[in-house]
Tab-separated table of C-alpha atoms in Angstrom:
chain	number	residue	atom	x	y	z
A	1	UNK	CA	98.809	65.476	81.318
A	2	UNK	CA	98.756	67.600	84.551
A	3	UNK	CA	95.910	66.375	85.686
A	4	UNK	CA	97.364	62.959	85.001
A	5	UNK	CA	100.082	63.558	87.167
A	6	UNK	CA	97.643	65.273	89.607
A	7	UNK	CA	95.755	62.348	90.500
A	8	UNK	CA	98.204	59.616	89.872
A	9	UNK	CA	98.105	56.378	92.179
A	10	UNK	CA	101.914	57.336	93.625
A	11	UNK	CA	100.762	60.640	94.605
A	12	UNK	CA	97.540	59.870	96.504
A	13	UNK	CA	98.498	57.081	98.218
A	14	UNK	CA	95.766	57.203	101.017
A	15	UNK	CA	92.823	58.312	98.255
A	16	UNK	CA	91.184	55.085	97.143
A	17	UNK	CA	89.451	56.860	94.298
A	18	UNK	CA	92.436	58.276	92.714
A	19	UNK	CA	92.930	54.704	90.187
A	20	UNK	CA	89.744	55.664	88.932
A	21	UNK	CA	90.511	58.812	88.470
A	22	UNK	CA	93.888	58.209	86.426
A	23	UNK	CA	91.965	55.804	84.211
A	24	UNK	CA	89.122	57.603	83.425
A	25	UNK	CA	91.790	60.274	82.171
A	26	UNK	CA	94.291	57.619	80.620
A	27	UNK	CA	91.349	56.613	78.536
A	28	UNK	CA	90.208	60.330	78.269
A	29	UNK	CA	93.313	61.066	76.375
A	30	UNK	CA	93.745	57.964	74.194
A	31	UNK	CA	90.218	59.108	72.484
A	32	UNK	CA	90.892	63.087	72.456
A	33	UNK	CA	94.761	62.015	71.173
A	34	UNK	CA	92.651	59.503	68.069
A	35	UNK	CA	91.626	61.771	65.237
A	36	UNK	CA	88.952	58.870	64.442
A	37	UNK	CA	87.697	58.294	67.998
A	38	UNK	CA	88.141	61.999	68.623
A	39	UNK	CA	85.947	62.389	65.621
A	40	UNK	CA	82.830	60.017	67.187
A	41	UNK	CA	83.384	61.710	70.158
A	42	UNK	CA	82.354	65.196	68.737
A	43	UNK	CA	79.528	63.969	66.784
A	44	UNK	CA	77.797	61.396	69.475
A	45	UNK	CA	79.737	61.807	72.438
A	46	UNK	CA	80.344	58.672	74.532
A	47	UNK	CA	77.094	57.018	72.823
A	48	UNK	CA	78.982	57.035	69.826
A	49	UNK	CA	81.720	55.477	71.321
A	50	UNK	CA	79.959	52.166	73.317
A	51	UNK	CA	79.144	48.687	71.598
A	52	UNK	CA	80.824	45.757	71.010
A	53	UNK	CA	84.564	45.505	69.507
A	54	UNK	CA	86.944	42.993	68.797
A	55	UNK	CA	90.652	43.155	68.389
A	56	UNK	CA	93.916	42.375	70.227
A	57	UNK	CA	94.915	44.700	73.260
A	58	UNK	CA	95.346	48.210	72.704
A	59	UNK	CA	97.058	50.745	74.348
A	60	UNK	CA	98.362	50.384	77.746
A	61	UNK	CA	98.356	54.159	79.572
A	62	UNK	CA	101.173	53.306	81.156
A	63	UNK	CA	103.453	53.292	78.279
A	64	UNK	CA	101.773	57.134	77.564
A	65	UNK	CA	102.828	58.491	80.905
A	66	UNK	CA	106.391	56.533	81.675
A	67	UNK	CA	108.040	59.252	80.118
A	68	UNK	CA	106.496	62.144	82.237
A	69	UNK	CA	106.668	59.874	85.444
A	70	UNK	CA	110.200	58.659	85.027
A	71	UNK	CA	112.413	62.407	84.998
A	72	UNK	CA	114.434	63.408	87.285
A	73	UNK	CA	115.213	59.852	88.949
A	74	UNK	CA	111.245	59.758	89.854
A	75	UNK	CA	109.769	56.619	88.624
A	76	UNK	CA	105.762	55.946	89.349
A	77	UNK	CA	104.267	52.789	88.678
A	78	UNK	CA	100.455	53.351	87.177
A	79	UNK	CA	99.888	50.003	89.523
A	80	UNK	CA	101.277	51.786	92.668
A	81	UNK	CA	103.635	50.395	94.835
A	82	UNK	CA	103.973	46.852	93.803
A	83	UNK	CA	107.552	44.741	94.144
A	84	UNK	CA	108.668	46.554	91.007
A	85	UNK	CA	108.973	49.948	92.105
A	86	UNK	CA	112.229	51.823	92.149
A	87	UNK	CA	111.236	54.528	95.037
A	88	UNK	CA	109.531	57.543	94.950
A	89	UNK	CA	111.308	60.808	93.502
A	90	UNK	CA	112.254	64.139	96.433
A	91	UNK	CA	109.521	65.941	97.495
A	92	UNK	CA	109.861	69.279	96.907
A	93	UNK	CA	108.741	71.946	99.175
A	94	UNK	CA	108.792	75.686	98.511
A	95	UNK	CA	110.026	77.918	101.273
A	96	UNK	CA	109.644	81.457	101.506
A	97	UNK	CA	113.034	83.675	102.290
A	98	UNK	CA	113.248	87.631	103.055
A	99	UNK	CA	116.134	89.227	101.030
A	100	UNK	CA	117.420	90.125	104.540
A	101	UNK	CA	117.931	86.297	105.223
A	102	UNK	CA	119.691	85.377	102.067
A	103	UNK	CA	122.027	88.362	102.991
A	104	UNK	CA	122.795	87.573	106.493
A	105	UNK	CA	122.366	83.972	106.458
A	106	UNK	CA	119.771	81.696	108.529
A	107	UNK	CA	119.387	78.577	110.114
A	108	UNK	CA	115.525	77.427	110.656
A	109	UNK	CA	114.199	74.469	112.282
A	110	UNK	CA	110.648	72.350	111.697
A	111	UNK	CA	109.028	69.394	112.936
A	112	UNK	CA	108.680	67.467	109.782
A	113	UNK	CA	106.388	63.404	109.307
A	114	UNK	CA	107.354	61.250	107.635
A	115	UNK	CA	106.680	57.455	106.942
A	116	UNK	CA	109.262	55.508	108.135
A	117	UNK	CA	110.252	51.772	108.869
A	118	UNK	CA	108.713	50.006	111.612
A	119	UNK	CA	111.115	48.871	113.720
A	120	UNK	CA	109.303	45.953	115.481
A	121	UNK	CA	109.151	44.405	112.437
A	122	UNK	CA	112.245	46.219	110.248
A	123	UNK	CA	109.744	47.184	107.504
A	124	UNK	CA	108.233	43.489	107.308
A	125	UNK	CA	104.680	43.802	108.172
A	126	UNK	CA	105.116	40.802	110.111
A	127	UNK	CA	105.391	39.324	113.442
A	128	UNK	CA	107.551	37.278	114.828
A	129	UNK	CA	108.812	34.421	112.175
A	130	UNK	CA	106.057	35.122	110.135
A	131	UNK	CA	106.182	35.745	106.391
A	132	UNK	CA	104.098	37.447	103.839
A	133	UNK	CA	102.853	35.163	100.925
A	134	UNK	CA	103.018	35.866	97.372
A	135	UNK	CA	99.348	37.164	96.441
A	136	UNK	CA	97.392	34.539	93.751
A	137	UNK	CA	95.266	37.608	92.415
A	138	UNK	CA	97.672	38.969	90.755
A	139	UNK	CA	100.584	36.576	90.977
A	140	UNK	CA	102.978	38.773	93.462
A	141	UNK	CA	103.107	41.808	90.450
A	142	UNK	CA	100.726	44.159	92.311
A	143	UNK	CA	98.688	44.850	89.357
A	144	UNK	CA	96.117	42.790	87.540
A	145	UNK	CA	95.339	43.955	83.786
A	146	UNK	CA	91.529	45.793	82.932
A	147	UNK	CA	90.235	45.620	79.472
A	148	UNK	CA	88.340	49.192	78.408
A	149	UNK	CA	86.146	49.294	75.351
A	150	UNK	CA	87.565	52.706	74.144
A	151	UNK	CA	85.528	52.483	69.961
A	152	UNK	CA	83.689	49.971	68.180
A	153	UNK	CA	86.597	48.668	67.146
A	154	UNK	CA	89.298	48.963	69.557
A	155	UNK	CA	89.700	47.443	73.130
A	156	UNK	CA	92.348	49.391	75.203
A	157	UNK	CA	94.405	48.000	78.566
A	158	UNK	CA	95.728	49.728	81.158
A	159	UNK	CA	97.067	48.253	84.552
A	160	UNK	CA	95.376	48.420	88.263
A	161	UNK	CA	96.070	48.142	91.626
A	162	UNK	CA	95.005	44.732	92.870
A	163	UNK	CA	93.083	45.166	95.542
A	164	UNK	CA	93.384	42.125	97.484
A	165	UNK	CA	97.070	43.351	98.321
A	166	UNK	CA	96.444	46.661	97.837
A	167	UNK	CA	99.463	46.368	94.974
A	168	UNK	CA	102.072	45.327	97.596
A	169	UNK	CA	102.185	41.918	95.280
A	170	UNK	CA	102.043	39.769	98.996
A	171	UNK	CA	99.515	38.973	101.853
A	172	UNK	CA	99.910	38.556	105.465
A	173	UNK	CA	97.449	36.692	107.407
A	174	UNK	CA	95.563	39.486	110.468
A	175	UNK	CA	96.720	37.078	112.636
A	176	UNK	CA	100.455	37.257	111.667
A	177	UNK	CA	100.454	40.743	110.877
A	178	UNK	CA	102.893	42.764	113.589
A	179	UNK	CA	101.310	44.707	115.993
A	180	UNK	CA	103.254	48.047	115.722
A	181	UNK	CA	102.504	48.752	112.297
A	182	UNK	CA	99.352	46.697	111.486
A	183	UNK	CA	101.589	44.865	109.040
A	184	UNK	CA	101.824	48.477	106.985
A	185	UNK	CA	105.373	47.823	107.369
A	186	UNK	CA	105.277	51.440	108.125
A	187	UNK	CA	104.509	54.051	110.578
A	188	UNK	CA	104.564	57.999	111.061
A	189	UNK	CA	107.194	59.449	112.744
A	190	UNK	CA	108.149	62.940	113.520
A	191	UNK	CA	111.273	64.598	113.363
A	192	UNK	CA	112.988	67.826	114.249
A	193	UNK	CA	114.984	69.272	111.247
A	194	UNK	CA	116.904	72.111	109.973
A	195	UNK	CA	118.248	73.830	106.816
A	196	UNK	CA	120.634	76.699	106.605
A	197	UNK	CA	120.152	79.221	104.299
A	198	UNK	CA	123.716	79.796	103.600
A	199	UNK	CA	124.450	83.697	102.783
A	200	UNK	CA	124.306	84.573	99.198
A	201	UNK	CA	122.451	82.154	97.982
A	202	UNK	CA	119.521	83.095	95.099
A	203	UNK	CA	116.111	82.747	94.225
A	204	UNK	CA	114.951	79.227	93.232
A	205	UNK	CA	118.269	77.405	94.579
A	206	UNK	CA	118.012	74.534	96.271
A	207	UNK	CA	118.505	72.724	99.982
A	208	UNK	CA	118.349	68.818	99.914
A	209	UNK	CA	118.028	66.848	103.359
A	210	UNK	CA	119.505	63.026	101.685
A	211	UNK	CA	117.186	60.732	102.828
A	212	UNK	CA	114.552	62.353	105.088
A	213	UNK	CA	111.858	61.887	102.990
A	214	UNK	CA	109.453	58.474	103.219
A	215	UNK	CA	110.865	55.242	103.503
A	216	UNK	CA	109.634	51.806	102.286
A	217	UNK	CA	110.778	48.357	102.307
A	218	UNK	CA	113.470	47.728	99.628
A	219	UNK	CA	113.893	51.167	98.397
A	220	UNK	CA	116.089	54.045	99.423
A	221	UNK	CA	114.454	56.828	101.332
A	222	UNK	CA	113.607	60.199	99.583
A	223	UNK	CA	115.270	63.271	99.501
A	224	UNK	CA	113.202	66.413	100.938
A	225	UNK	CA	114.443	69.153	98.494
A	226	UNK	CA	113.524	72.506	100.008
A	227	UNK	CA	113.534	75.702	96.850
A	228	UNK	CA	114.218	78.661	97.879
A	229	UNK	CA	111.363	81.778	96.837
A	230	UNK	CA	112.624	85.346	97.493
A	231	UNK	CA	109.720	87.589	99.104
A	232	UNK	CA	109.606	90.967	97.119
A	233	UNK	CA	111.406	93.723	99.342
A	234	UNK	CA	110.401	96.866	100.038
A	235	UNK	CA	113.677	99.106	99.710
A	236	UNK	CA	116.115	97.003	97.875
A	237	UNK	CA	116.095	94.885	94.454
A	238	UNK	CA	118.282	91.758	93.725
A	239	UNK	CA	120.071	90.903	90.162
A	240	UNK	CA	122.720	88.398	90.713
A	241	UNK	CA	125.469	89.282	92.955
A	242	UNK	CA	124.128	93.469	92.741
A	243	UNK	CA	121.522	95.511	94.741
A	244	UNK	CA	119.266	98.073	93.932
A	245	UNK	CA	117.701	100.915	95.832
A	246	UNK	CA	116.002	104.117	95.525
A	247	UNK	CA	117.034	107.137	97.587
A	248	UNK	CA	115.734	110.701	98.293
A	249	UNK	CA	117.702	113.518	98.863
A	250	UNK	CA	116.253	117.706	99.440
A	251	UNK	CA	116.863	120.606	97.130
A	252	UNK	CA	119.268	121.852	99.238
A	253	UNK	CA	121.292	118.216	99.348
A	254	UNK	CA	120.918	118.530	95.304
A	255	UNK	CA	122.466	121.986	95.264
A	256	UNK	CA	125.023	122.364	98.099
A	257	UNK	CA	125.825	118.776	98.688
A	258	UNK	CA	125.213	115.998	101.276
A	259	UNK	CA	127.168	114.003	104.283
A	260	UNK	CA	125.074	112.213	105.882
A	261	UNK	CA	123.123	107.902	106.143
A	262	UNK	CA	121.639	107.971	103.129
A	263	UNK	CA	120.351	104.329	103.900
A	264	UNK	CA	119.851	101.239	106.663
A	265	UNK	CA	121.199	97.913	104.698
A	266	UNK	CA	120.277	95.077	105.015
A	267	UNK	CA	122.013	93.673	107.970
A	268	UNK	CA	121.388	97.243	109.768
A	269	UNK	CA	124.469	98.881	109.388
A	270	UNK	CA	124.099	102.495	108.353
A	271	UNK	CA	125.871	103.902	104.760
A	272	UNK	CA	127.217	107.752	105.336
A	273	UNK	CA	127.489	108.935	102.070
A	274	UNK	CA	129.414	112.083	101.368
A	275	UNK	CA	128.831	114.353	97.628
A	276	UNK	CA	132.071	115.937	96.269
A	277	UNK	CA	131.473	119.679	96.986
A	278	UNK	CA	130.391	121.662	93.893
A	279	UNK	CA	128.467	118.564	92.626
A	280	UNK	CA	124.868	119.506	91.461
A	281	UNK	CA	122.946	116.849	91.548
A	282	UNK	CA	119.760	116.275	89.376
A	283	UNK	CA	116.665	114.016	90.135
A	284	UNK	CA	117.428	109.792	88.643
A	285	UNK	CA	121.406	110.569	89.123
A	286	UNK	CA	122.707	107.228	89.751
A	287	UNK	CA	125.315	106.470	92.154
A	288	UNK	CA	127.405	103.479	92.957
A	289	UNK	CA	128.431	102.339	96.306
A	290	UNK	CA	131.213	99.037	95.885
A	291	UNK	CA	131.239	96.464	97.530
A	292	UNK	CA	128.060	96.901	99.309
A	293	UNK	CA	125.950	94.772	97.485
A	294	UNK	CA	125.189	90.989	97.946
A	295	UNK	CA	127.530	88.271	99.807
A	296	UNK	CA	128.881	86.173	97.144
A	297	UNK	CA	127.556	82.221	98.006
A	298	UNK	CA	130.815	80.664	99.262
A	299	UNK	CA	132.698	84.008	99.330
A	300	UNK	CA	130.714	85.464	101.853
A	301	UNK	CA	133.414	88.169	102.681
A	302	UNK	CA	133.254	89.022	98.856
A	303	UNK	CA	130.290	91.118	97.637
A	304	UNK	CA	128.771	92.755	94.771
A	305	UNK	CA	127.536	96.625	94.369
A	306	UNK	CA	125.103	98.403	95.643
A	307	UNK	CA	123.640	101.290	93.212
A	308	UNK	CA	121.713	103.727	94.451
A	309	UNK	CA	119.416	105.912	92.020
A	310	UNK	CA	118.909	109.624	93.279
A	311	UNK	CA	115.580	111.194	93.647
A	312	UNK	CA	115.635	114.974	94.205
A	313	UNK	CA	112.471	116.371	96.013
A	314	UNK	CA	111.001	119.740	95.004
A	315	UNK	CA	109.343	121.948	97.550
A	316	UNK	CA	105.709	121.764	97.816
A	317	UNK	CA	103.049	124.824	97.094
A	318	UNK	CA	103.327	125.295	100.950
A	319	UNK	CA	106.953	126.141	100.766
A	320	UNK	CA	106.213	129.325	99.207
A	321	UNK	CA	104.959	130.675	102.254
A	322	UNK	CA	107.855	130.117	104.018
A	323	UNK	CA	109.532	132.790	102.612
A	324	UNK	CA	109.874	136.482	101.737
A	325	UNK	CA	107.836	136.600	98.261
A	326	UNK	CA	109.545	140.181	98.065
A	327	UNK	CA	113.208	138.528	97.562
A	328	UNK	CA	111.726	136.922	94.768
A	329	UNK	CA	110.571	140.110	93.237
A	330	UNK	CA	113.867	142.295	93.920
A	331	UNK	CA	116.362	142.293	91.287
A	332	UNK	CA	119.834	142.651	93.197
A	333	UNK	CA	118.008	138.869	94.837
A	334	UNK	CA	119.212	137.610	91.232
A	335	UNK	CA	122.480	138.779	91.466
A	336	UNK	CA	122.487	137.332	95.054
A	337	UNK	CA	122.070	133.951	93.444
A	338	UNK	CA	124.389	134.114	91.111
A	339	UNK	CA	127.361	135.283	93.674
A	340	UNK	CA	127.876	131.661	94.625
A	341	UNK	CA	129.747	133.223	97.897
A	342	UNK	CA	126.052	134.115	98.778
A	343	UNK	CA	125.337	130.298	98.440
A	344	UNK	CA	124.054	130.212	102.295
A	345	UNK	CA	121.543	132.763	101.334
A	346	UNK	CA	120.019	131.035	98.675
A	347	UNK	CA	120.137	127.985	101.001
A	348	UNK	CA	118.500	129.695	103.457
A	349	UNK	CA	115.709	129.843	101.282
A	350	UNK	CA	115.496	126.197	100.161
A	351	UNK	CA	113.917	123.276	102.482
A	352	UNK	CA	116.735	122.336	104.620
A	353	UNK	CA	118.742	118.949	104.481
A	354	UNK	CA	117.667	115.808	105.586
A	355	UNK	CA	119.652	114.580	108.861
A	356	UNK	CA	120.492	111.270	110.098
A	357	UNK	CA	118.074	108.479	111.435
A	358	UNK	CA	117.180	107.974	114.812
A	359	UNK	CA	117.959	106.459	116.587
A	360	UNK	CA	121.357	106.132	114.779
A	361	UNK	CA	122.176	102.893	113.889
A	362	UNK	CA	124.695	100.496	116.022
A	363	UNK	CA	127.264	100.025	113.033
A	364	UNK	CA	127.998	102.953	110.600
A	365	UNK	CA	130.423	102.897	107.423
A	366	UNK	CA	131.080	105.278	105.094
A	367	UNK	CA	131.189	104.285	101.342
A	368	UNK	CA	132.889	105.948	98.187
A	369	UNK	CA	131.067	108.652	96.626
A	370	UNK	CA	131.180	106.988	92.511
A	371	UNK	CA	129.023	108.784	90.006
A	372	UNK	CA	127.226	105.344	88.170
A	373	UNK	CA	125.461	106.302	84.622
A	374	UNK	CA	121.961	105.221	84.615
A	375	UNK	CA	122.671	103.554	81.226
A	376	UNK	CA	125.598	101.146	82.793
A	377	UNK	CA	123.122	100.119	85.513
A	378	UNK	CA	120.402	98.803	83.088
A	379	UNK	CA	123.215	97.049	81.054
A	380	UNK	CA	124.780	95.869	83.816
A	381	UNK	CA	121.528	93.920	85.505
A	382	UNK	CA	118.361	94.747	87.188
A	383	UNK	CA	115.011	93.669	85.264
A	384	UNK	CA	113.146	95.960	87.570
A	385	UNK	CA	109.647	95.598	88.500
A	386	UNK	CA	106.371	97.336	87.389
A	387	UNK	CA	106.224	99.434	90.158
A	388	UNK	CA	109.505	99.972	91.601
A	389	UNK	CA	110.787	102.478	89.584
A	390	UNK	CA	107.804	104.421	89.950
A	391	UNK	CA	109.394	108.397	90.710
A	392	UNK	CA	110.901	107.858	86.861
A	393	UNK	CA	110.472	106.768	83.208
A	394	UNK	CA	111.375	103.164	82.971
A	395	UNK	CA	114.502	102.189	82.447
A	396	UNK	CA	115.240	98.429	82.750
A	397	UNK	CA	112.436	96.699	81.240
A	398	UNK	CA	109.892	94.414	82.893
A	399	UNK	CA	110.147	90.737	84.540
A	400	UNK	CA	108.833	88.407	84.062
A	401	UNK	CA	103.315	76.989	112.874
A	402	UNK	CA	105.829	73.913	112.564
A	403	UNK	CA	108.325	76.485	111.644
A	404	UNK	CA	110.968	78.338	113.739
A	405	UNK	CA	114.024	80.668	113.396
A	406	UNK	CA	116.863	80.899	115.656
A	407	UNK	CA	116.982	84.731	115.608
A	408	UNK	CA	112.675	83.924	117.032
A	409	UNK	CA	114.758	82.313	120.839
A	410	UNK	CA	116.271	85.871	120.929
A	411	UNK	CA	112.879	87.289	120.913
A	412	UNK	CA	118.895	87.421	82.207
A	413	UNK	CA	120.178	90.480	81.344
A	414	UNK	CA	122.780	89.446	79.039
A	415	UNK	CA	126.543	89.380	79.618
A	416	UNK	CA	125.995	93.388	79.652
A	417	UNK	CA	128.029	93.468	76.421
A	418	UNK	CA	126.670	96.867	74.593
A	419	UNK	CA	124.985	95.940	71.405
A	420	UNK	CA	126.666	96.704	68.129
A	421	UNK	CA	126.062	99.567	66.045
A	422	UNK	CA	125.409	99.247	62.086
A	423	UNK	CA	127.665	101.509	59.990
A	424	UNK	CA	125.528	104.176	58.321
């Protein structure tokens, strides 16, 4: 059925070969989809199959595919575009969005084509006074009917283009055909668009431009439906309204605590961070930071959460030699480490803290220190990736040059209900 739809008429408008094509796999299907055809077929292939048959007319391949061709307000005629036709369904073009644009919104512009009325002769073909006739070959329907032995004993019928109007249904003389459009009764154009990719808005949503598709005589012009497709980020992790990102902090920070930018978001402000002092802090602590997640679509000053899982680094080999491998070795060191007033010793010792970017970013702000169990984040959303959680055991499960920006001319988790517990 794909490949059905593949090589449709409707969809290959300028590929002369592509009726063939959809009959051959119309009738294709009807002998595959017969258990007693289906059953020649396997035993003497298409041999099997030829010779003469009688019998009334059998089944019409357009009646097989209306159903598939006909959803969503798309309706293809297996004859192509004859007087019948009800205009073709959006097209549908997937566009590729940074999680940086769906945060800070984005307008982008393209030259788009499109087929669109002539206007010398407003979509007529012809010149002047001139009007098409209704074509004898197939009686104005755009289709003529082709009988296809299929068995021995059954004769199927499927429609096709007629070729001497090319399925329009009419015929204009050369002479009286207009001069713009060749009497096509249509011509490229080209267009300068845009879309705006609104802040907040998610994977897979979509932007329609009414009418900016094709046009053709009679019918209303289709929609050009652009989806949205979220490129993977490096640093940060969508779910819903709620971000996701992995930071490292040193022994030291671990121990003796932290102030500092713990991370650049995603519209480059920088997010001081401060740990309540006598807060030890061990590696895949998670932390939440609110409100400094995603803009909500049409509540772009509203915003979701931003949790941040902790990853504590340990010293490498190396570090050893850094220090006085005597300290280690001296008892009255132990009860040096345990006097927490001797804290700066022992941090001495350690790897020191990590201090802020630079340069330092434009736009700082400082966000609530909130302790965020690791157990409420994977309940809450985030069907991480393979490899983003990497540094620990996994816990959230697996998932499943037209174009320019304006910034370029400046040079399923659940409802997060916990499950229910069995009385033992």
């Amino acid at each position: 059925m794909k490949k059905a739809k593949e090589h449709h008429p409707d969809k290959n408008p300028n590929d002369p070969q592509a009726h063939e094509r959809f009959q051959e796999l119309a009738s294709a299907y009807e002998i595959l989809n017969d258990p007693e055809t289906r059953a020649i077929y396997d035993e003497r292939g298409m041999e099997g199959l030829s010779g003469q048959g009688s019998g009334g007319p059998g089944f019409d391949p357009s009646d097989l595919f209306a159903q598939f061709f006909s959803q969503g307000g798309m309706f293809f005629d297996p004859a192509g575009p004859g007087p019948g036709r009800r205009g073709q369904g959006p097209e549908v073009i997937p566009h590729e969005v940074t999680l940086e644009d769906l945060y800070n919104g984005k307008t982008v512009k393209m030259n788009m084509e499109r087929e669109a009325l002539c206007g010398q002769c407003q979509g007529s073909g012809a010149k002047g006074n001139a009007k098409p006739k209704k074509c004898v070959d197939c009686d104005g329907k755009g289709f003529t009917i082709v009988h296809t032995q299929i068995s021995p004993s059954r004769l199927g019928s499927s429609r096709a283009i007629c070729k001497a109007c090319q399925g329009h249904g009419e015929r204009l003389k050369e002479k009286d055909r207009c001069k713009k459009c060749k009497g096509e009764k249509t011509i490229t154009e080209k267009k300068r668009q845009e879309i705006s990719i609104e802040k907040g808005m998610a994977n897979g949503q979509r932007i329609v431009l009414a009418g900016a598709g094709d046009e053709q005589p009679g019918v209303p012009a289709s929609d050009v439906v652009f989806v949205l497709k979220t490129l993977p980020h490096e640093s940060f992790e969508r779910s819903g309204n709620d971000l996701l990102t992995h930071v490292k902090i040193t022994l030291s920070e671990a121990l003796f605590g932290f102030s500092r930018i713990v991370l650049t978001h995603l519209d480059g402000r920088g997010i001081e961070v401060s740990s309540p002092a006598g807060k030890i802090i061990k590696s895949d602590d998670s932390i939440v930071l609110r409100g400094e997640g995603m803009p909500i679509h049409k509540r772009p000053s509203e915003k979701g959460d931003l949790y941040v899982i902790l990853s504590v680094e340990m010293p490498g080999d190396d570090w050893l030699q850094t220090i006085d491998k005597k300290a280690w070795h001296n008892p009255s060191f132990l009860f040096l480490l345990i006097d927490l007033s001797h804290h700066q010793a022992l941090e001495s010792l350690l790897p020191p803290k990590r201090s802020d970017p630079e340069p330092l970013p434009e736009v700082v702000t400082k966000a609530q220190f909130e302790e965020s169990d690791i157990i409420d984040v994977r309940f809450g959303s985030f069907p991480a990736g393979k490899t983003f959680f990497d540094a620990f055991s996994p816990q959230f499960g697996d998932d499943d040059d037209d174009w320019e920006d304006d910034n370029d001319d400046d040079d399923d988790f659940d409802d997060g209900q916990q499950p229910e517990c069995n009385p033992q």
